[in-house]
Amino acid sequence: MYTWRSGAGIDGNGNLIYAAGSSLIPETLGKSLKAAGAVNAMQLDINPFWVRFSVFKSATDGSYL
């Protein structure tokens, strides 16, 4: 089924790779992550409402910036 999908992966250096897009099937998402250099990856959420990615940075006291 073609729908919004998201996925995350790790490249050979440990860098995080995130991919998301509309009208994707799992195969296309996987090929995209692989083309970006992912050596290990997984699909995350699907459908427009759920495809999100948030990054938080923590302060030295443990709170989030």
mmCIF file of C-alpha atoms in Angstrom:
data_model
loop_
_atom_site.group_PDB
_atom_site.id
_atom_site.type_symbol
_atom_site.label_atom_id
_atom_site.label_comp_id
_atom_site.label_asym_id
_atom_site.label_seq_id
_atom_site.Cartn_x
_atom_site.Cartn_y
_atom_site.Cartn_z
ATOM 1 C CA MET A 1 0.000 0.000 0.000
ATOM 2 C CA TYR A 2 1.333 3.433 -0.948
ATOM 3 C CA THR A 3 1.180 5.798 2.021
ATOM 4 C CA TRP A 4 3.315 8.109 4.136
ATOM 5 C CA ARG A 5 6.137 6.141 5.738
ATOM 6 C CA SER A 6 9.158 6.919 7.872
ATOM 7 C CA GLY A 7 12.258 4.998 8.769
ATOM 8 C CA ALA A 8 15.544 5.348 10.607
ATOM 9 C CA GLY A 9 18.899 3.748 10.100
ATOM 10 C CA ILE A 10 22.525 3.808 11.172
ATOM 11 C CA ASP A 11 25.438 4.122 8.774
ATOM 12 C CA GLY A 12 28.815 2.426 9.165
ATOM 13 C CA ASN A 13 30.106 5.338 11.293
ATOM 14 C CA GLY A 14 27.154 5.291 13.698
ATOM 15 C CA ASN A 15 25.406 8.326 12.202
ATOM 16 C CA LEU A 16 21.615 8.440 12.339
ATOM 17 C CA ILE A 17 19.759 8.498 9.013
ATOM 18 C CA TYR A 18 16.063 9.433 8.874
ATOM 19 C CA ALA A 19 13.823 9.191 5.829
ATOM 20 C CA ALA A 20 10.163 10.039 5.305
ATOM 21 C CA GLY A 21 7.871 10.621 2.385
ATOM 22 C CA SER A 22 4.448 10.219 0.870
ATOM 23 C CA SER A 23 3.346 7.509 -1.553
ATOM 24 C CA LEU A 24 5.971 5.004 -0.372
ATOM 25 C CA ILE A 25 5.914 1.238 -0.083
ATOM 26 C CA PRO A 26 8.279 -0.536 2.336
ATOM 27 C CA GLU A 27 10.623 -1.516 -0.506
ATOM 28 C CA THR A 28 11.059 2.096 -1.642
ATOM 29 C CA LEU A 29 11.693 3.285 1.917
ATOM 30 C CA GLY A 30 14.272 0.535 2.440
ATOM 31 C CA LYS A 31 16.050 1.288 -0.829
ATOM 32 C CA SER A 32 16.146 4.989 0.077
ATOM 33 C CA LEU A 33 17.710 4.313 3.469
ATOM 34 C CA LYS A 34 20.230 1.953 1.882
ATOM 35 C CA ALA A 35 21.099 4.529 -0.801
ATOM 36 C CA ALA A 36 21.705 7.060 1.992
ATOM 37 C CA GLY A 37 24.270 4.696 3.508
ATOM 38 C CA ALA A 38 22.288 2.813 6.133
ATOM 39 C CA VAL A 39 23.771 -0.546 7.102
ATOM 40 C CA ASN A 40 20.980 -1.253 9.584
ATOM 41 C CA ALA A 41 17.504 0.301 9.384
ATOM 42 C CA MET A 42 13.855 -0.111 10.252
ATOM 43 C CA GLN A 43 10.487 1.305 9.286
ATOM 44 C CA LEU A 44 8.969 3.534 11.945
ATOM 45 C CA ASP A 45 5.487 4.992 11.529
ATOM 46 C CA ILE A 46 3.130 5.093 8.575
ATOM 47 C CA ASN A 47 0.198 7.348 7.587
ATOM 48 C CA PRO A 48 0.308 11.171 7.523
ATOM 49 C CA PHE A 49 -0.780 11.689 11.128
ATOM 50 C CA TRP A 50 2.034 9.577 12.636
ATOM 51 C CA VAL A 51 5.082 10.375 10.471
ATOM 52 C CA ARG A 52 7.102 12.721 12.709
ATOM 53 C CA PHE A 53 10.680 13.021 13.935
ATOM 54 C CA SER A 54 11.716 15.144 16.899
ATOM 55 C CA VAL A 55 15.190 15.699 18.280
ATOM 56 C CA PHE A 56 15.828 16.946 21.784
ATOM 57 C CA LYS A 57 19.066 18.101 23.317
ATOM 58 C CA SER A 58 19.491 17.646 27.051
ATOM 59 C CA ALA A 59 21.114 20.208 29.307
ATOM 60 C CA THR A 60 23.710 19.219 31.903
ATOM 61 C CA ASP A 61 20.996 19.117 34.578
ATOM 62 C CA GLY A 62 19.005 16.561 32.583
ATOM 63 C CA SER A 63 16.327 18.954 31.379
ATOM 64 C CA TYR A 64 15.571 19.359 27.685
ATOM 65 C CA LEU A 65 16.452 22.440 25.652
#
